[in-house]
PDB file of C-alpha atoms in Angstrom:
ATOM      1  CA  LYS A  15       0.000   0.000   0.000  1.00  0.00           C
ATOM      2  CA  ALA A  16       1.415   3.376  -0.955  1.00  0.00           C
ATOM      3  CA  GLY A  17       2.323   5.756   1.837  1.00  0.00           C
ATOM      4  CA  VAL A  18       1.320   9.342   2.381  1.00  0.00           C
ATOM      5  CA  THR A  19       2.352  11.507  -0.548  1.00  0.00           C
ATOM      6  CA  GLN A  20       2.906  15.245  -0.499  1.00  0.00           C
ATOM      7  CA  THR A  21       3.382  17.665  -3.350  1.00  0.00           C
ATOM      8  CA  PRO A  22       5.382  19.619  -4.123  1.00  0.00           C
ATOM      9  CA  ARG A  23       8.438  18.408  -2.216  1.00  0.00           C
ATOM     10  CA  TYR A  24      10.219  21.762  -2.393  1.00  0.00           C
ATOM     11  CA  LEU A  25       8.918  25.264  -2.855  1.00  0.00           C
ATOM     12  CA  ILE A  26      10.441  28.735  -2.867  1.00  0.00           C
ATOM     13  CA  LYS A  27       8.205  31.759  -2.390  1.00  0.00           C
ATOM     14  CA  THR A  28       8.666  35.405  -1.517  1.00  0.00           C
ATOM     15  CA  ARG A  29       7.153  37.331   1.351  1.00  0.00           C
ATOM     16  CA  GLY A  30       3.547  38.292   0.817  1.00  0.00           C
ATOM     17  CA  GLN A  31       2.777  35.468  -1.572  1.00  0.00           C
ATOM     18  CA  GLN A  32       0.478  32.595  -0.797  1.00  0.00           C
ATOM     19  CA  VAL A  33       1.090  28.870  -1.159  1.00  0.00           C
ATOM     20  CA  THR A  34      -0.992  25.710  -1.386  1.00  0.00           C
ATOM     21  CA  LEU A  35       0.385  22.345  -0.352  1.00  0.00           C
ATOM     22  CA  SER A  36      -1.217  19.021  -1.151  1.00  0.00           C
ATOM     23  CA  CYS A  37      -1.428  15.736   0.732  1.00  0.00           C
ATOM     24  CA  SER A  38      -2.770  12.369  -0.392  1.00  0.00           C
ATOM     25  CA  PRO A  39      -3.338  10.031   2.559  1.00  0.00           C
ATOM     26  CA  ILE A  40      -2.800   6.301   2.664  1.00  0.00           C
ATOM     27  CA  SER A  41      -5.636   4.571   0.841  1.00  0.00           C
ATOM     28  CA  GLY A  42      -8.559   4.092   3.222  1.00  0.00           C
ATOM     29  CA  HIS A  43      -7.336   6.662   5.729  1.00  0.00           C
ATOM     30  CA  ARG A  44      -9.886   9.344   6.446  1.00  0.00           C
ATOM     31  CA  SER A  45      -8.092  11.559   8.940  1.00  0.00           C
ATOM     32  CA  VAL A  46      -5.397  13.979   7.805  1.00  0.00           C
ATOM     33  CA  SER A  47      -3.335  16.133  10.142  1.00  0.00           C
ATOM     34  CA  TRP A  48      -0.819  18.822   9.281  1.00  0.00           C
ATOM     35  CA  TYR A  49       2.311  19.730  11.230  1.00  0.00           C
ATOM     36  CA  GLN A  50       4.985  22.378  10.866  1.00  0.00           C
ATOM     37  CA  GLN A  51       8.599  21.463  11.637  1.00  0.00           C
ATOM     38  CA  THR A  52      11.292  24.074  12.250  1.00  0.00           C
ATOM     39  CA  PRO A  53      14.688  23.812  13.958  1.00  0.00           C
ATOM     40  CA  GLY A  54      13.623  26.305  16.599  1.00  0.00           C
ATOM     41  CA  GLN A  55      10.098  25.150  17.425  1.00  0.00           C
ATOM     42  CA  GLY A  56      10.270  21.485  16.481  1.00  0.00           C
ATOM     43  CA  LEU A  57       7.122  19.723  15.325  1.00  0.00           C
ATOM     44  CA  GLN A  58       3.921  21.640  15.940  1.00  0.00           C
ATOM     45  CA  PHE A  59       0.355  20.655  15.179  1.00  0.00           C
ATOM     46  CA  LEU A  60      -1.490  22.845  12.687  1.00  0.00           C
ATOM     47  CA  PHE A  61      -4.887  21.203  12.187  1.00  0.00           C
ATOM     48  CA  GLU A  62      -6.720  17.967  11.537  1.00  0.00           C
ATOM     49  CA  TYR A  63      -9.405  17.092   9.024  1.00  0.00           C
ATOM     50  CA  PHE A  64     -11.804  14.189   9.143  1.00  0.00           C
ATOM     51  CA  SER A  65     -14.752  13.657   6.824  1.00  0.00           C
ATOM     52  CA  GLU A  66     -14.067  16.994   5.118  1.00  0.00           C
ATOM     53  CA  THR A  67     -14.392  18.906   8.401  1.00  0.00           C
ATOM     54  CA  GLN A  68     -11.710  20.564  10.487  1.00  0.00           C
ATOM     55  CA  ARG A  69     -11.856  18.769  13.826  1.00  0.00           C
ATOM     56  CA  ASN A  70      -8.906  20.210  15.711  1.00  0.00           C
ATOM     57  CA  LYS A  71      -6.747  23.293  15.310  1.00  0.00           C
ATOM     58  CA  GLY A  72      -3.372  24.227  16.712  1.00  0.00           C
ATOM     59  CA  ASN A  73      -2.148  27.605  17.800  1.00  0.00           C
ATOM     60  CA  PHE A  74      -1.379  29.166  14.430  1.00  0.00           C
ATOM     61  CA  PRO A  75      -2.675  32.415  12.906  1.00  0.00           C
ATOM     62  CA  GLY A  76      -5.596  32.492  10.524  1.00  0.00           C
ATOM     63  CA  ARG A  77      -3.199  32.808   7.587  1.00  0.00           C
ATOM     64  CA  PHE A  78      -2.903  29.042   7.858  1.00  0.00           C
ATOM     65  CA  SER A  79      -5.943  27.210   6.560  1.00  0.00           C
ATOM     66  CA  GLY A  80      -6.815  23.910   5.027  1.00  0.00           C
ATOM     67  CA  ARG A  81      -9.476  21.751   3.575  1.00  0.00           C
ATOM     68  CA  GLN A  82     -10.235  18.129   2.867  1.00  0.00           C
ATOM     69  CA  PHE A  83     -11.948  16.679  -0.147  1.00  0.00           C
ATOM     70  CA  SER A  84     -14.411  13.812  -0.376  1.00  0.00           C
ATOM     71  CA  ASN A  85     -11.599  11.429  -1.371  1.00  0.00           C
ATOM     72  CA  SER A  86      -9.770  12.387   1.873  1.00  0.00           C
ATOM     73  CA  ARG A  87      -7.044  14.293   0.038  1.00  0.00           C
ATOM     74  CA  SER A  88      -6.170  17.486   1.837  1.00  0.00           C
ATOM     75  CA  GLU A  89      -4.649  20.851   1.031  1.00  0.00           C
ATOM     76  CA  MET A  90      -3.249  23.492   3.286  1.00  0.00           C
ATOM     77  CA  ASN A  91      -2.883  27.113   2.352  1.00  0.00           C
ATOM     78  CA  VAL A  92      -0.703  29.805   3.810  1.00  0.00           C
ATOM     79  CA  SER A  93      -1.494  33.366   2.798  1.00  0.00           C
ATOM     80  CA  THR A  94       0.667  36.470   3.088  1.00  0.00           C
ATOM     81  CA  LEU A  95       3.814  34.467   3.633  1.00  0.00           C
ATOM     82  CA  GLU A  96       6.347  35.615   6.199  1.00  0.00           C
ATOM     83  CA  LEU A  97      10.011  34.680   6.492  1.00  0.00           C
ATOM     84  CA  GLY A  98       9.187  32.703   9.632  1.00  0.00           C
ATOM     85  CA  ASP A  99       6.899  30.417   7.655  1.00  0.00           C
ATOM     86  CA  SER A 100       9.954  28.724   6.175  1.00  0.00           C
ATOM     87  CA  ALA A 101       9.656  25.178   7.422  1.00  0.00           C
ATOM     88  CA  LEU A 102       9.042  21.557   6.597  1.00  0.00           C
ATOM     89  CA  TYR A 103       5.284  20.988   6.381  1.00  0.00           C
ATOM     90  CA  LEU A 104       4.282  17.450   7.207  1.00  0.00           C
ATOM     91  CA  CYS A 105       1.048  15.680   6.563  1.00  0.00           C
ATOM     92  CA  ALA A 106      -0.001  12.594   8.523  1.00  0.00           C
ATOM     93  CA  SER A 107      -2.911  10.286   7.894  1.00  0.00           C
ATOM     94  CA  SER A 108      -4.710   7.735  10.029  1.00  0.00           C
ATOM     95  CA  LEU A 109      -7.619   5.370   9.583  1.00  0.00           C
ATOM     96  CA  GLY A 110      -9.848   7.214  11.976  1.00  0.00           C
ATOM     97  CA  GLN A 111      -9.466   9.869  14.578  1.00  0.00           C
ATOM     98  CA  ARG A 112      -7.961   7.471  17.109  1.00  0.00           C
ATOM     99  CA  GLY A 113      -5.530   5.695  14.832  1.00  0.00           C
ATOM    100  CA  THR A 114      -1.774   5.895  14.549  1.00  0.00           C
ATOM    101  CA  GLN A 115      -0.624   8.813  12.426  1.00  0.00           C
ATOM    102  CA  TYR A 116       1.661   7.981   9.518  1.00  0.00           C
ATOM    103  CA  PHE A 117       3.660  10.801   8.026  1.00  0.00           C
ATOM    104  CA  GLY A 118       4.495  11.786   4.485  1.00  0.00           C
ATOM    105  CA  PRO A 119       7.927  13.052   3.383  1.00  0.00           C
ATOM    106  CA  GLY A 120       6.936  16.680   3.807  1.00  0.00           C
ATOM    107  CA  THR A 121       7.061  19.822   1.698  1.00  0.00           C
ATOM    108  CA  ARG A 122      10.078  22.036   2.311  1.00  0.00           C
ATOM    109  CA  LEU A 123       8.968  25.677   2.008  1.00  0.00           C
ATOM    110  CA  LEU A 124      11.505  28.468   1.808  1.00  0.00           C
ATOM    111  CA  VAL A 125      10.237  32.032   2.030  1.00  0.00           C
ATOM    112  CA  LEU A 126      12.625  34.710   0.765  1.00  0.00           C
TER     113      LEU A 126
ATOM    114  CA  GLY B 158      19.528  16.676   3.908  1.00  0.00           C
ATOM    115  CA  GLU B 159      17.869  19.250   6.057  1.00  0.00           C
ATOM    116  CA  SER B 160      18.478  19.635   9.746  1.00  0.00           C
ATOM    117  CA  VAL B 161      15.573  18.853  12.030  1.00  0.00           C
ATOM    118  CA  GLY B 162      17.189  20.485  15.017  1.00  0.00           C
ATOM    119  CA  LEU B 163      20.520  22.257  15.200  1.00  0.00           C
ATOM    120  CA  HIS B 164      21.165  21.636  18.892  1.00  0.00           C
ATOM    121  CA  LEU B 165      19.640  18.255  19.535  1.00  0.00           C
ATOM    122  CA  PRO B 166      21.032  16.080  22.292  1.00  0.00           C
ATOM    123  CA  THR B 167      23.101  13.370  20.668  1.00  0.00           C
ATOM    124  CA  LEU B 168      23.569   9.760  21.662  1.00  0.00           C
ATOM    125  CA  SER B 169      26.570   8.077  20.111  1.00  0.00           C
ATOM    126  CA  VAL B 170      26.799   4.294  20.267  1.00  0.00           C
ATOM    127  CA  GLN B 171      28.896   1.561  18.738  1.00  0.00           C
ATOM    128  CA  GLU B 172      27.329  -0.755  16.200  1.00  0.00           C
ATOM    129  CA  GLY B 173      25.980  -3.816  17.964  1.00  0.00           C
ATOM    130  CA  ASP B 174      25.468  -2.068  21.300  1.00  0.00           C
ATOM    131  CA  ASN B 175      22.056  -1.396  22.801  1.00  0.00           C
ATOM    132  CA  SER B 176      20.715   2.159  22.719  1.00  0.00           C
ATOM    133  CA  ILE B 177      18.390   3.828  25.187  1.00  0.00           C
ATOM    134  CA  ILE B 178      16.696   7.066  24.254  1.00  0.00           C
ATOM    135  CA  ASN B 179      14.773   8.905  26.948  1.00  0.00           C
ATOM    136  CA  CYS B 180      11.868  11.290  26.898  1.00  0.00           C
ATOM    137  CA  ALA B 181      10.055  13.205  29.602  1.00  0.00           C
ATOM    138  CA  TYR B 182       6.487  14.347  29.085  1.00  0.00           C
ATOM    139  CA  SER B 183       4.542  16.905  31.039  1.00  0.00           C
ATOM    140  CA  ASN B 184       0.850  16.266  30.447  1.00  0.00           C
ATOM    141  CA  SER B 185      -0.432  13.817  33.027  1.00  0.00           C
ATOM    142  CA  ALA B 186      -3.623  13.456  30.983  1.00  0.00           C
ATOM    143  CA  SER B 187      -1.724  11.975  28.028  1.00  0.00           C
ATOM    144  CA  ASP B 188      -2.668   8.355  27.513  1.00  0.00           C
ATOM    145  CA  TYR B 189      -1.055   7.409  24.217  1.00  0.00           C
ATOM    146  CA  PHE B 190       2.627   7.617  23.403  1.00  0.00           C
ATOM    147  CA  ILE B 191       4.508   7.051  20.186  1.00  0.00           C
ATOM    148  CA  TRP B 192       8.112   6.904  19.062  1.00  0.00           C
ATOM    149  CA  TYR B 193       9.016   8.159  15.618  1.00  0.00           C
ATOM    150  CA  LYS B 194      12.294   7.972  13.700  1.00  0.00           C
ATOM    151  CA  GLN B 195      13.205  10.717  11.269  1.00  0.00           C
ATOM    152  CA  GLU B 196      16.028  10.329   8.776  1.00  0.00           C
ATOM    153  CA  SER B 197      17.472  13.249   6.896  1.00  0.00           C
ATOM    154  CA  GLY B 198      15.151  14.401   4.136  1.00  0.00           C
ATOM    155  CA  LYS B 199      12.262  12.219   5.237  1.00  0.00           C
ATOM    156  CA  GLY B 200       9.143  12.503   7.331  1.00  0.00           C
ATOM    157  CA  PRO B 201       8.844  10.862  10.761  1.00  0.00           C
ATOM    158  CA  GLN B 202       8.489   7.096  10.559  1.00  0.00           C
ATOM    159  CA  PHE B 203       6.361   5.245  13.129  1.00  0.00           C
ATOM    160  CA  ILE B 204       8.381   2.860  15.290  1.00  0.00           C
ATOM    161  CA  ILE B 205       6.239   1.741  18.207  1.00  0.00           C
ATOM    162  CA  ASP B 206       3.466   2.988  20.427  1.00  0.00           C
ATOM    163  CA  ILE B 207       2.128   2.311  23.895  1.00  0.00           C
ATOM    164  CA  ARG B 208      -1.049   3.163  25.759  1.00  0.00           C
ATOM    165  CA  SER B 209      -1.105   4.294  29.338  1.00  0.00           C
ATOM    166  CA  ASN B 210      -2.613   1.040  30.584  1.00  0.00           C
ATOM    167  CA  MET B 211       0.699  -0.661  29.773  1.00  0.00           C
ATOM    168  CA  ASP B 212       4.215  -0.073  31.053  1.00  0.00           C
ATOM    169  CA  LYS B 213       6.153  -2.036  28.455  1.00  0.00           C
ATOM    170  CA  ARG B 214       5.721  -3.015  24.863  1.00  0.00           C
ATOM    171  CA  GLN B 215       8.118  -4.841  22.577  1.00  0.00           C
ATOM    172  CA  GLY B 216       8.573  -4.786  18.835  1.00  0.00           C
ATOM    173  CA  GLN B 217      11.243  -5.999  16.510  1.00  0.00           C
ATOM    174  CA  ARG B 218      14.530  -4.974  18.191  1.00  0.00           C
ATOM    175  CA  VAL B 219      12.725  -2.149  19.999  1.00  0.00           C
ATOM    176  CA  THR B 220      11.125  -1.869  23.409  1.00  0.00           C
ATOM    177  CA  VAL B 221       9.219   1.080  24.817  1.00  0.00           C
ATOM    178  CA  LEU B 222       8.954   1.574  28.571  1.00  0.00           C
ATOM    179  CA  LEU B 223       6.459   3.913  30.166  1.00  0.00           C
ATOM    180  CA  ASN B 224       6.705   5.185  33.733  1.00  0.00           C
ATOM    181  CA  LYS B 225       3.598   7.235  34.424  1.00  0.00           C
ATOM    182  CA  THR B 226       4.642   8.025  37.973  1.00  0.00           C
ATOM    183  CA  VAL B 227       7.552  10.161  36.814  1.00  0.00           C
ATOM    184  CA  LYS B 228       6.113  10.881  33.359  1.00  0.00           C
ATOM    185  CA  HIS B 229       9.005   9.223  31.550  1.00  0.00           C
ATOM    186  CA  LEU B 230       9.199   7.258  28.339  1.00  0.00           C
ATOM    187  CA  SER B 231      12.154   5.378  26.919  1.00  0.00           C
ATOM    188  CA  LEU B 232      12.976   3.608  23.688  1.00  0.00           C
ATOM    189  CA  GLN B 233      15.433   0.752  23.766  1.00  0.00           C
ATOM    190  CA  ILE B 234      17.003  -0.420  20.526  1.00  0.00           C
ATOM    191  CA  ALA B 235      18.785  -3.763  20.655  1.00  0.00           C
ATOM    192  CA  ALA B 236      21.903  -4.461  18.593  1.00  0.00           C
ATOM    193  CA  THR B 237      21.980  -0.979  17.105  1.00  0.00           C
ATOM    194  CA  GLN B 238      22.827  -0.835  13.409  1.00  0.00           C
ATOM    195  CA  PRO B 239      24.143   1.990  11.205  1.00  0.00           C
ATOM    196  CA  GLY B 240      20.679   2.195   9.635  1.00  0.00           C
ATOM    197  CA  ASP B 241      19.314   3.214  13.030  1.00  0.00           C
ATOM    198  CA  SER B 242      21.158   6.532  12.787  1.00  0.00           C
ATOM    199  CA  ALA B 243      18.446   9.202  12.771  1.00  0.00           C
ATOM    200  CA  VAL B 244      16.616  11.656  14.989  1.00  0.00           C
ATOM    201  CA  TYR B 245      14.144  10.017  17.355  1.00  0.00           C
ATOM    202  CA  PHE B 246      11.057  11.809  18.630  1.00  0.00           C
ATOM    203  CA  CYS B 247       8.641  10.825  21.317  1.00  0.00           C
ATOM    204  CA  ALA B 248       5.095  12.076  20.939  1.00  0.00           C
ATOM    205  CA  GLU B 249       2.159  12.104  23.298  1.00  0.00           C
ATOM    206  CA  ASN B 250      -1.537  12.328  22.767  1.00  0.00           C
ATOM    207  CA  GLN B 251      -4.654  12.530  24.845  1.00  0.00           C
ATOM    208  CA  THR B 252      -7.810  10.605  23.974  1.00  0.00           C
ATOM    209  CA  GLY B 253     -10.259  12.939  22.297  1.00  0.00           C
ATOM    210  CA  ARG B 254      -7.538  15.286  21.107  1.00  0.00           C
ATOM    211  CA  ARG B 255      -5.980  14.675  17.758  1.00  0.00           C
ATOM    212  CA  ALA B 256      -2.851  16.778  18.074  1.00  0.00           C
ATOM    213  CA  LEU B 257       0.367  14.958  18.814  1.00  0.00           C
ATOM    214  CA  THR B 258       2.749  16.839  21.097  1.00  0.00           C
ATOM    215  CA  PHE B 259       6.312  16.068  20.120  1.00  0.00           C
ATOM    216  CA  GLY B 260       9.461  16.117  22.184  1.00  0.00           C
ATOM    217  CA  SER B 261      12.482  18.001  20.921  1.00  0.00           C
ATOM    218  CA  GLY B 262      14.184  14.876  19.600  1.00  0.00           C
ATOM    219  CA  THR B 263      17.427  12.962  20.165  1.00  0.00           C
ATOM    220  CA  ARG B 264      19.987  12.353  17.462  1.00  0.00           C
ATOM    221  CA  LEU B 265      21.311   8.788  17.469  1.00  0.00           C
ATOM    222  CA  GLN B 266      24.698   8.270  15.831  1.00  0.00           C
ATOM    223  CA  VAL B 267      25.857   4.724  15.307  1.00  0.00           C
ATOM    224  CA  GLN B 268      29.608   4.287  14.933  1.00  0.00           C
ATOM    225  CA  PRO B 269      30.688   1.346  12.771  1.00  0.00           C
TER     226      PRO B 269
END
């Protein structure tokens, strides 16, 4: 069974732009969570989607948003990019809301 | 590959030795704990998990120990191999909450 896939793998943007990242969960998984990883803050939870609804949200500004489609694929969007948004963005999927989370390879975002 | 933490504590072991990686958690309400392994350029890879109704769980070459009294978690890797070199994260979760809270990570270096 294929793992979690994320596209693109690398992205360079400039301040003020917006970006959309995509995540395809493991087949059959319905819950998708997003995390931000930086050297300074480590891994931090952004939000979780299940059945196309945001179920949980971390402590990030409203510039960070997401959505989930009926096939469980998810996108996250960051608007008005700031230098501090440079990070590895990780997507994790699980069967249900109580299942083990399996991570994708991440999207490395660099904001210049 | 990218750095997941510039000042991570590092554990250096000889190939064939046993490794013990420790983690302290703070939320006494956490009832699910997971160990992840992250290699350079990759997302976190699930290793083993344990629920709070257990104090020990064994996998292939790995054992997780949970001490709820002192809120401490450890990962033991038997006969450590060069392929075990990576950053190891513990994560905790509370039933009903989806967000994983990650530790800061430990870098394991295996010397041949």
